Coordinates of C-alpha atoms in Angstrom, one line a residue:
Chain K
X17 CA 0.0 0.0 0.1
X18 CA 2.8 2.4 1.1
X19 CA 4.8 1.4 -2.0
X20 CA 2.1 2.3 -4.3
X21 CA 1.7 5.6 -2.6
X22 CA 5.5 6.3 -2.9
X23 CA 5.8 5.3 -6.6
X24 CA 4.2 8.0 -8.7
X25 CA 7.1 7.6 -11.4
X26 CA 5.3 4.8 -13.5
X27 CA 4.1 6.8 -16.3
X28 CA 7.3 9.0 -16.4
X29 CA 9.1 5.8 -16.7
X30 CA 7.0 4.6 -19.5
X31 CA 7.3 7.8 -21.4
X32 CA 11.0 7.7 -21.0
X33 CA 11.5 4.3 -22.1
X34 CA 9.5 5.1 -25.3
X35 CA 11.4 8.2 -26.0
X36 CA 14.7 6.5 -25.6
X37 CA 13.8 3.7 -27.9
X38 CA 12.9 6.1 -30.5
X39 CA 15.9 8.2 -30.0
X40 CA 18.3 5.2 -30.5
X41 CA 16.2 3.7 -33.1
X42 CA 15.8 6.4 -35.6
X43 CA 19.4 7.4 -35.9
X44 CA 20.3 3.5 -36.1
X45 CA 17.7 3.1 -38.9
X46 CA 19.0 6.2 -40.6
X47 CA 22.9 5.2 -40.1
X48 CA 22.2 1.5 -40.3
X49 CA 24.3 1.3 -37.2
X50 CA 24.3 -2.1 -35.3
X51 CA 25.1 -0.3 -32.0
X52 CA 22.2 1.9 -32.3
X53 CA 19.9 -0.9 -32.6
X54 CA 21.6 -2.6 -29.5
X55 CA 21.2 0.7 -27.3
X56 CA 17.7 1.1 -28.4
X57 CA 16.9 -2.3 -26.9
X58 CA 19.5 -2.1 -24.1
X59 CA 18.8 1.4 -22.6
X60 CA 15.1 1.0 -22.2
X61 CA 15.6 -2.4 -20.7
X62 CA 18.0 -1.1 -18.2
X63 CA 15.5 1.7 -17.2
X64 CA 12.7 -1.0 -17.2
X65 CA 14.9 -3.2 -14.9
X66 CA 15.9 -0.2 -12.5
X67 CA 12.4 1.4 -12.3
X68 CA 10.1 -1.5 -12.4
X69 CA 12.1 -4.7 -11.3
X70 CA 14.3 -3.4 -8.7
X71 CA 11.9 -1.8 -6.3
X72 CA 10.2 -5.4 -6.3
X73 CA 13.6 -6.9 -5.1
X74 CA 15.0 -4.3 -2.8
X75 CA 13.2 -1.4 -1.0
X76 CA 14.0 1.9 -3.1
X77 CA 12.2 5.0 -4.2
X78 CA 10.7 4.4 -7.5
X79 CA 10.4 8.1 -8.5
X80 CA 14.0 8.7 -7.6
X81 CA 15.0 5.7 -9.4
X82 CA 13.1 6.7 -12.6
X83 CA 14.5 10.1 -12.4
X84 CA 18.1 8.6 -12.0
X85 CA 17.6 6.4 -14.9
X86 CA 16.3 9.0 -17.2
X87 CA 19.5 11.1 -16.6
X88 CA 21.8 8.3 -17.1
X89 CA 20.1 7.2 -20.4
X90 CA 20.6 10.7 -21.5
X91 CA 24.1 10.5 -21.0
X92 CA 24.2 7.3 -23.0
X93 CA 22.2 9.1 -25.9
X94 CA 24.4 12.1 -25.9
X95 CA 27.6 9.8 -26.1
X96 CA 25.9 8.0 -29.1
X97 CA 25.6 11.3 -30.9
X98 CA 29.4 11.6 -30.6
X99 CA 30.5 8.1 -30.8
X100 CA 28.7 4.6 -30.5
X101 CA 31.6 3.1 -28.7
X102 CA 31.6 5.9 -26.3
X103 CA 27.8 5.1 -25.8
X104 CA 28.6 1.5 -25.2
X105 CA 31.1 2.4 -22.5
X106 CA 28.5 4.7 -20.8
X107 CA 25.8 2.1 -20.9
X108 CA 28.2 -0.4 -19.2
X109 CA 29.0 2.1 -16.6
X110 CA 25.4 2.8 -16.2
X111 CA 24.9 -0.9 -15.4
X112 CA 27.6 -1.0 -12.9
X113 CA 26.4 2.1 -11.3
X114 CA 23.0 0.4 -10.7
X115 CA 24.9 -2.5 -9.0
X116 CA 26.9 0.0 -6.9
X117 CA 23.6 1.9 -6.0
X118 CA 22.0 -1.2 -4.9
X119 CA 25.2 -2.0 -2.7
X120 CA 25.2 1.6 -1.4
X121 CA 21.5 1.3 -0.5
X122 CA 22.3 -1.9 1.4
X123 CA 25.1 -0.5 3.3
X124 CA 23.1 2.5 4.5
X125 CA 20.3 0.2 5.8
X126 CA 22.7 -2.0 7.6
X127 CA 25.4 -0.1 9.1
X128 CA 25.4 1.6 12.5
X129 CA 27.6 4.8 13.1
X130 CA 30.0 3.2 15.4
X131 CA 33.5 3.2 15.5
X132 CA 33.6 -0.2 13.7
X133 CA 32.1 1.4 10.5
X134 CA 33.4 5.0 10.8
X135 CA 37.2 4.4 11.2
X136 CA 37.7 2.1 8.2
X137 CA 35.1 4.1 5.9
X138 CA 37.0 7.2 6.7
X139 CA 40.4 5.7 6.1
X140 CA 39.1 4.4 2.7
X141 CA 37.6 7.6 1.7
X142 CA 40.9 9.6 2.6
X143 CA 42.9 7.0 0.8
X144 CA 40.8 7.2 -2.4
X145 CA 40.9 11.0 -2.3
X146 CA 44.6 11.1 -1.9
X147 CA 45.5 8.4 -4.3
X148 CA 45.9 10.5 -7.4
X149 CA 48.8 12.3 -5.6
X150 CA 50.7 8.7 -5.7
X151 CA 49.6 7.9 -9.2
X152 CA 50.4 9.0 -12.8
X153 CA 48.0 11.8 -14.1
X154 CA 47.9 11.3 -17.7
X155 CA 44.6 13.4 -18.3
X156 CA 46.1 16.6 -17.1
X157 CA 43.0 17.5 -14.9
X158 CA 43.2 17.3 -11.1
X159 CA 42.1 14.4 -9.4
X160 CA 42.5 11.9 -12.2
X161 CA 45.0 9.0 -12.2
X162 CA 46.0 6.4 -14.8
X163 CA 45.0 2.8 -14.1
X164 CA 46.0 0.3 -16.8
X165 CA 44.8 1.5 -20.0
X166 CA 42.2 3.9 -18.8
X167 CA 42.2 6.8 -16.3
X168 CA 39.7 7.3 -13.5
X169 CA 39.0 9.7 -10.6
X170 CA 39.5 7.6 -7.2
X171 CA 38.4 10.6 -5.3
X172 CA 34.8 10.3 -6.8
X173 CA 34.6 6.7 -5.6
X174 CA 35.3 7.8 -2.1
X175 CA 32.1 10.0 -2.0
X176 CA 29.6 7.3 -1.2
X177 CA 31.7 6.5 1.6
X178 CA 32.8 9.9 3.1
X179 CA 29.0 11.0 3.2
X180 CA 28.2 8.4 5.6
X181 CA 31.2 9.0 7.7
X182 CA 30.3 12.6 8.0
X183 CA 26.9 11.8 8.8
X184 CA 27.9 9.2 11.4
X185 CA 30.2 11.8 13.1
X186 CA 27.7 14.5 13.0
X187 CA 24.7 12.3 14.3
X188 CA 27.0 11.3 17.4
X189 CA 27.8 15.0 17.9
X190 CA 31.6 14.5 17.2
X191 CA 32.1 18.0 15.7
X192 CA 36.0 18.0 16.2
X193 CA 36.6 14.8 14.5
X194 CA 34.2 15.7 11.9
X195 CA 35.9 19.0 11.5
X196 CA 39.4 17.3 11.2
X197 CA 38.1 14.8 8.8
X198 CA 36.8 17.5 6.3
X199 CA 40.1 19.4 6.7
X200 CA 42.0 16.3 5.9
X201 CA 40.0 15.8 2.8
X202 CA 40.1 19.4 1.6
X203 CA 44.0 19.5 2.2
X204 CA 44.2 16.3 0.0
X205 CA 42.1 18.0 -2.8
X206 CA 43.9 21.3 -2.7
X207 CA 47.3 19.4 -3.0
X208 CA 45.8 18.1 -6.2
X209 CA 44.8 21.5 -7.2
X210 CA 41.2 20.5 -7.4
X211 CA 39.8 23.8 -6.2
X212 CA 36.4 22.9 -7.5
X213 CA 36.2 19.6 -5.9
X214 CA 37.4 21.2 -2.6
X215 CA 34.6 24.0 -3.0
X216 CA 31.9 21.3 -3.6
X217 CA 32.9 19.3 -0.5
X218 CA 33.5 22.2 1.6
X219 CA 30.0 23.4 0.8
X220 CA 28.5 20.1 1.6
X221 CA 30.4 19.9 4.7
X222 CA 29.1 23.5 5.7
X223 CA 25.5 22.8 4.9
X224 CA 25.5 19.5 6.7
X225 CA 27.0 20.7 9.7
X226 CA 24.4 23.6 9.8
X227 CA 21.7 21.1 9.2
X228 CA 23.0 18.9 12.0
X229 CA 23.8 21.6 14.6
X230 CA 21.6 24.6 13.6
X231 CA 24.8 26.6 14.5
X232 CA 24.5 29.9 12.6
X233 CA 28.1 31.0 13.4
X234 CA 29.5 27.8 12.0
X235 CA 27.5 28.4 9.0
X236 CA 28.7 32.0 8.4
X237 CA 32.3 31.0 9.3
X238 CA 32.2 28.2 6.9
X239 CA 30.8 30.2 4.1
X240 CA 33.5 32.9 4.7
X241 CA 36.1 30.3 4.4
X242 CA 34.5 29.0 1.4
X243 CA 34.5 32.4 -0.2
X244 CA 38.1 33.1 0.8
X245 CA 39.2 29.7 -0.7
X246 CA 37.4 30.5 -3.9
X247 CA 38.7 34.1 -4.1
X248 CA 42.3 32.9 -3.3
X249 CA 42.2 29.9 -5.7
X250 CA 40.2 31.8 -8.5
X251 CA 41.7 35.4 -8.3
X252 CA 44.8 35.5 -6.5
X253 CA 46.4 32.4 -7.8
X254 CA 45.7 32.4 -11.6
X255 CA 47.4 29.0 -11.9
X256 CA 44.4 27.4 -10.1
X257 CA 42.0 28.7 -12.8
X258 CA 44.2 27.6 -15.5
X259 CA 44.4 24.2 -14.2
X260 CA 40.7 23.8 -14.3
X261 CA 40.4 25.0 -18.0
X262 CA 39.6 22.2 -20.3
X263 CA 41.3 20.8 -22.3
X264 CA 44.8 21.5 -20.7
X265 CA 46.2 22.2 -24.3
X266 CA 49.0 24.5 -23.0
X267 CA 48.8 25.6 -19.3
X268 CA 50.9 28.7 -20.2
X269 CA 48.7 29.8 -22.7
X270 CA 45.6 31.5 -21.5
X271 CA 43.9 32.4 -24.7
X272 CA 44.1 28.9 -26.3
X273 CA 42.9 27.5 -23.1
X274 CA 39.9 29.5 -23.1
X275 CA 39.0 28.6 -26.4
X276 CA 36.8 25.5 -25.6
X277 CA 34.8 27.7 -23.0
X278 CA 33.8 30.0 -26.0
X279 CA 32.9 26.7 -27.8
X280 CA 30.7 25.4 -25.0
X281 CA 28.8 28.8 -24.7
X282 CA 28.4 29.0 -28.3
X283 CA 27.1 25.3 -28.4
X284 CA 24.5 26.2 -26.0
X285 CA 23.4 29.4 -27.7
X286 CA 23.3 27.9 -31.2
X287 CA 20.9 25.2 -30.0
X288 CA 18.3 27.9 -29.7
X289 CA 15.1 27.1 -27.7
X290 CA 14.5 23.9 -29.5
X291 CA 17.7 22.6 -30.4
X292 CA 19.5 21.4 -33.6
X293 CA 17.7 18.2 -33.4
X294 CA 18.5 14.8 -32.5
X295 CA 21.5 13.5 -34.6
X296 CA 21.7 16.7 -36.5
X297 CA 23.9 18.6 -33.8
X298 CA 27.6 19.1 -34.2
X299 CA 29.1 17.5 -31.0
X300 CA 32.4 17.6 -32.8
X301 CA 32.4 21.0 -31.9
X302 CA 33.4 20.1 -28.3
X303 CA 36.2 17.5 -27.3
X304 CA 34.8 14.1 -26.8
X305 CA 36.5 13.4 -23.6
X306 CA 35.2 16.7 -21.9
X307 CA 32.5 15.7 -19.6
X308 CA 31.9 19.1 -18.4
X309 CA 30.2 19.9 -21.7
X310 CA 27.4 17.5 -21.2
X311 CA 25.0 20.3 -20.5
X312 CA 26.0 22.3 -23.5
X313 CA 25.4 19.3 -25.6
X314 CA 22.2 18.5 -24.2
X315 CA 21.2 22.1 -24.8
X316 CA 22.5 22.2 -28.3
X317 CA 20.8 19.0 -29.5
X318 CA 17.6 19.3 -27.7
X319 CA 17.5 23.1 -27.0
X320 CA 17.3 25.4 -24.0
X321 CA 13.7 24.3 -23.0
X322 CA 15.0 20.6 -22.7
X323 CA 17.8 22.0 -20.6
X324 CA 15.4 23.8 -18.5
X325 CA 13.3 20.6 -18.1
X326 CA 16.1 18.6 -17.1
X327 CA 17.1 21.2 -14.5
X328 CA 13.8 20.7 -13.1
X329 CA 14.1 17.2 -13.0
X330 CA 17.2 17.6 -11.0
X331 CA 15.3 20.1 -8.7
X332 CA 12.8 17.3 -8.4
X333 CA 15.3 14.6 -7.6
X334 CA 16.7 17.0 -4.9
X335 CA 13.4 17.5 -3.6
X336 CA 12.7 14.0 -3.3
X337 CA 15.9 13.1 -1.7
X338 CA 15.2 15.9 0.8
X339 CA 11.9 14.4 1.6
X340 CA 13.4 11.0 2.3
X341 CA 15.9 12.7 4.7
X342 CA 13.1 14.6 6.4
X343 CA 11.1 11.5 7.0
X344 CA 14.2 9.6 8.5
X345 CA 13.5 8.4 12.1
X346 CA 16.9 8.7 13.2
X347 CA 19.6 11.4 12.8
X348 CA 22.3 9.3 11.0
X349 CA 20.1 8.2 7.9
X350 CA 18.6 11.7 7.6
X351 CA 22.0 13.3 7.6
X352 CA 23.4 10.9 5.2
X353 CA 20.7 11.2 2.7
X354 CA 20.8 14.9 3.2
X355 CA 24.6 15.1 2.5
X356 CA 24.0 12.9 -0.8
X357 CA 21.3 15.6 -1.8
X358 CA 23.6 18.6 -0.9
X359 CA 26.5 17.1 -2.8
X360 CA 24.5 16.3 -6.0
X361 CA 23.1 19.8 -6.0
X362 CA 26.2 21.6 -5.7
X363 CA 27.7 19.6 -8.4
X364 CA 25.1 20.1 -10.7
X365 CA 25.1 24.0 -10.0
X366 CA 28.8 24.0 -10.5
X367 CA 28.5 22.1 -13.8
X368 CA 25.8 23.9 -15.3
X369 CA 26.8 27.4 -14.1
X370 CA 30.4 26.7 -15.7
X371 CA 28.7 25.7 -18.9
X372 CA 26.8 29.0 -19.0
X373 CA 29.9 31.0 -18.2
X374 CA 28.4 32.0 -14.7
X375 CA 31.4 30.5 -13.0
X376 CA 34.9 29.8 -14.3
X377 CA 35.1 26.5 -16.0
X378 CA 35.5 24.4 -13.1
X379 CA 35.9 20.8 -14.2
X380 CA 32.9 19.8 -12.3
X381 CA 30.9 16.8 -14.2
X382 CA 27.2 17.0 -14.5
X383 CA 25.7 14.2 -12.4
X384 CA 24.6 11.1 -14.3
X385 CA 24.9 12.6 -17.6
X386 CA 28.7 13.3 -17.8
X387 CA 30.9 10.9 -19.7
X388 CA 33.0 11.0 -16.6
X389 CA 32.5 7.4 -15.8
X390 CA 33.9 7.6 -12.2
X391 CA 31.5 10.4 -11.4
X392 CA 28.6 8.3 -12.8
X393 CA 29.2 5.5 -10.8
X394 CA 29.9 7.7 -7.6
X395 CA 26.7 9.7 -8.3
X396 CA 24.7 6.6 -8.5
X397 CA 26.2 5.5 -5.4
X398 CA 25.3 8.6 -3.5
X399 CA 21.6 8.0 -4.8
X400 CA 22.0 4.6 -3.3
X401 CA 22.3 6.2 0.2
X402 CA 19.2 8.1 -0.6
X403 CA 17.4 4.7 -1.5
X404 CA 18.6 3.1 1.6
X405 CA 17.0 5.8 3.7
X406 CA 13.9 5.8 1.7
X407 CA 13.7 2.1 2.2
X408 CA 14.3 2.3 5.9
X409 CA 11.4 4.9 6.1
X410 CA 9.2 2.6 4.2
X411 CA 9.9 -0.3 6.7
X412 CA 9.2 1.9 9.4
X413 CA 5.9 3.2 8.0
X414 CA 5.0 -0.6 7.5
X415 CA 5.8 -1.4 11.0
X416 CA 3.7 1.4 12.3
X417 CA 0.9 0.3 10.3
X418 CA 1.0 -3.3 11.5
X419 CA 1.5 -1.9 15.0
X420 CA -1.6 0.0 14.8
X421 CA -3.5 -2.9 13.3
X422 CA -2.5 -5.0 16.3
X423 CA -3.5 -2.5 18.8
X424 CA -6.8 -2.1 17.0
X425 CA -7.3 -5.8 17.0
X426 CA -6.3 -6.1 20.7
X427 CA -8.8 -3.3 21.5
Chain D
X3 CA 14.1 16.7 15.0
X4 CA 11.6 19.1 13.8
X5 CA 14.0 21.9 13.6
X6 CA 16.4 19.6 11.8
X7 CA 13.7 18.9 9.3
X8 CA 13.2 22.5 8.9
X9 CA 16.8 23.1 8.3
X10 CA 16.9 20.3 5.8
X11 CA 13.9 22.0 3.9
X12 CA 15.7 25.4 3.9
X13 CA 19.0 23.6 2.4
X14 CA 17.0 21.9 -0.3
X15 CA 15.3 25.2 -1.3
X16 CA 18.5 27.0 -1.4
X17 CA 19.8 24.4 -3.7
X18 CA 16.9 24.6 -5.7
X19 CA 17.2 28.3 -5.8
X20 CA 20.8 27.9 -7.1
X21 CA 19.6 25.9 -9.9
X22 CA 17.2 28.5 -10.7
X23 CA 19.8 31.3 -10.7
X24 CA 21.8 29.3 -13.1
X25 CA 18.7 28.7 -15.3
X26 CA 18.1 32.6 -15.3
X27 CA 21.8 33.1 -16.1
X28 CA 21.3 30.8 -19.0
X29 CA 18.6 32.7 -20.4
X30 CA 21.1 35.3 -21.8
X31 CA 22.6 32.3 -24.0
X32 CA 19.5 32.3 -26.3
X33 CA 19.4 35.9 -26.7
X34 CA 22.2 35.3 -29.2
X35 CA 21.0 35.0 -32.6
X36 CA 20.9 31.3 -33.3
X37 CA 20.3 29.3 -36.5
X38 CA 16.8 28.8 -35.6
X39 CA 14.2 29.4 -32.8
X40 CA 16.0 31.9 -30.7
X41 CA 14.2 33.9 -27.8
X42 CA 13.7 36.9 -30.0
X43 CA 12.0 34.9 -32.9
X44 CA 9.9 33.0 -30.5
X45 CA 8.6 36.3 -28.9
X46 CA 8.2 38.0 -32.4
X47 CA 6.1 35.0 -33.5
X48 CA 4.1 35.2 -30.1
X49 CA 3.4 38.7 -30.4
X50 CA 2.6 38.4 -34.1
X51 CA 5.3 41.4 -35.0
X52 CA 6.9 39.1 -37.4
X53 CA 3.9 38.9 -39.6
X54 CA 4.1 42.5 -40.4
X55 CA 5.2 41.4 -44.0
X56 CA 3.8 42.3 -47.1
X57 CA 0.7 40.6 -48.7
X58 CA 0.6 36.7 -48.8
X59 CA 2.3 35.2 -51.8
X60 CA 4.8 38.0 -52.0
X61 CA 7.9 36.7 -50.4
X62 CA 10.2 39.7 -49.6
X63 CA 12.7 39.2 -46.7
X64 CA 12.0 41.4 -43.7
X65 CA 15.4 42.0 -43.2
X66 CA 15.8 44.3 -46.1
X67 CA 13.7 46.7 -47.9
X68 CA 14.1 47.9 -51.5
X69 CA 15.2 51.4 -51.9
X70 CA 13.5 53.7 -54.5
X71 CA 16.8 54.4 -55.7
X72 CA 16.7 51.2 -57.7
X73 CA 14.5 52.7 -60.2
X74 CA 17.2 55.3 -61.1
X75 CA 19.9 52.7 -61.7
X76 CA 18.8 50.5 -64.7
X77 CA 21.9 48.6 -64.7
X78 CA 21.4 47.2 -61.2
X79 CA 19.0 44.5 -62.2
X80 CA 20.6 41.7 -60.5
X81 CA 22.1 43.6 -57.5
X82 CA 19.5 46.1 -56.2
X83 CA 20.1 48.9 -54.1
X84 CA 19.0 47.4 -50.6
X85 CA 19.1 49.4 -47.6
X86 CA 19.2 47.3 -44.3
X87 CA 16.6 47.5 -41.6
X88 CA 17.0 50.1 -39.2
X89 CA 19.3 48.9 -36.4
X90 CA 17.1 50.1 -33.5
X91 CA 13.4 49.7 -33.4
X92 CA 11.4 51.0 -30.5
X93 CA 9.0 48.1 -30.3
X94 CA 11.8 45.6 -30.3
X95 CA 13.6 47.4 -27.8
X96 CA 10.9 47.1 -25.2
X97 CA 11.6 43.3 -25.2
X98 CA 15.0 44.0 -23.6
X99 CA 16.7 42.0 -26.2
X100 CA 17.5 44.8 -28.6
X101 CA 21.0 45.3 -27.6
X102 CA 22.2 42.0 -29.0
X103 CA 22.3 41.4 -32.9
X104 CA 20.4 43.4 -35.5
X105 CA 16.9 44.5 -34.7
X106 CA 15.4 42.1 -37.2
X107 CA 17.8 39.3 -38.0
X108 CA 17.5 37.1 -41.0
X109 CA 17.0 34.0 -38.8
X110 CA 13.7 35.6 -37.3
X111 CA 11.9 35.2 -40.4
X112 CA 9.1 32.6 -40.8
X113 CA 10.0 32.1 -44.6
X114 CA 12.5 29.5 -45.6
X115 CA 15.8 31.2 -46.7
X116 CA 15.8 30.0 -50.3
X117 CA 11.9 31.3 -50.6
X118 CA 13.0 34.5 -49.1
X119 CA 16.0 34.7 -51.6
X120 CA 13.9 34.0 -54.6
X121 CA 11.4 36.8 -53.5
X122 CA 14.4 39.2 -52.8
X123 CA 15.5 38.6 -56.4
X124 CA 12.1 38.8 -58.0
X125 CA 11.3 41.9 -56.4
X126 CA 14.6 43.4 -57.7
X127 CA 13.7 42.4 -61.2
X128 CA 10.3 43.8 -61.1
X129 CA 11.7 47.3 -60.2
X130 CA 14.4 47.0 -62.9
X131 CA 12.9 48.9 -66.0
X132 CA 14.2 46.4 -68.5
X133 CA 12.8 43.4 -66.9
X134 CA 9.4 44.8 -65.6
X135 CA 7.5 44.5 -69.0
X136 CA 7.7 40.5 -69.4
X137 CA 7.2 39.5 -66.0
X138 CA 3.8 38.2 -65.1
X139 CA 3.8 39.0 -61.3
X140 CA 5.3 42.2 -59.9
X141 CA 5.1 42.1 -56.2
X142 CA 4.4 45.4 -54.4
X143 CA 7.2 47.1 -52.7
X144 CA 7.2 46.4 -48.9
X145 CA 6.2 49.1 -46.5
X146 CA 8.9 50.7 -45.0
X147 CA 9.4 49.6 -41.1

């Protein structure tokens, strides 16, 4: 009964499946692309499995799941317009991300914020964040490291762990250890010159501290520290800004490094209100590896109105996640879900704003849609935290209902 | 717990407001003159200002008006003297978008480009003295904006 009440995403999911089926099928028919045919079946199947089947197996929020699936499928579609092989890779990461999401939800439902969980999780997340300092960075962007034939961002994979650690410490009112943990993370990120990652993580920590304690002084001090960090990194140290410009063609050459930014902005504006059309856009305008331009590519292909719709869907996702956090019975899951919501929200804002030239090009990946595969898996892991809390809320509601029935029958 | 829920709600509203701010900032991207369907064209279509073109069937691009001087230059049949549309239109400037691009851009027409160009040259031919006798249709010169 409760599950039905909490699953209003059915029609949205069906519409999304139909849209993506046609969106992959039509270019596949036009270009006689076998990859297109495969994706036309595989992507709607992934959406179906995630949105219809998974809620029957594990307690997850179906609307949240549907929204997440629609975002991820859009990422695959955008990659398909660039290169079919990229789309296949993105679809595989989408599938892996769903598995990570299920694991993350199960972790959130089972762990207790004791030392047995907090210490190892904090150590692993610090290790993952600091790992790029030890490895070889062939991408040239902060936070990346080479692993075999490919590159990844290990710090992103630490996000689904660091949020529960922070939530656990805050729920137990261990403010000093929480501050120390955040300081260590920020130091590691700044050592990698990842100013954007540090600002997003710092903002998440500040808002989560305020959400847990309600301490206005802490909030003001935290925001002031964030502003000072942004000012120092972005203005006083131009090398910081240069390190975030994409692609790192020549770190010394400001003009050539600023060129992709112009392309990105023009890509959004040239799409107009309704876009250049599916398969008719010119994604070759932007470098294929630059995940930060996903929103620009979305607006160019489907128009600015589609961009607005997707931002509204992001807002819906944030609100849904926040409602799971608000209805949590205990502080730890509530703070965990809220931390995930804040991190996704700030990352979305950073990615969209830098695409639209409201902020310097930061290097933040648009959650779920970006071609940054590590970010995709990490974001799905973060959503898994929210699913875990949502599942706990549902179980609590069912227990309440059964208790009420027992009391009524006893009376 | 109630206070925490309230703070969570405030944080969420703050995040949504951030996204809204990004959205408002993004509106300036579509004030650029795009290939099709930019904001200016949409507003012009909605307000009907773009349909202030000559009578139906006569396709003259709204971005240009044929100058009366064309009659005084018979040799200029293929290349009529064309004066561009005025760069500042008071009606358009009320939209708040008049600063960017020409007042009426070539992309803001409802006609396809090929049709507009053919109408453009047929109008020029009709105005030329040597060609005006044999042509069946002579479009009216468009009203000056």
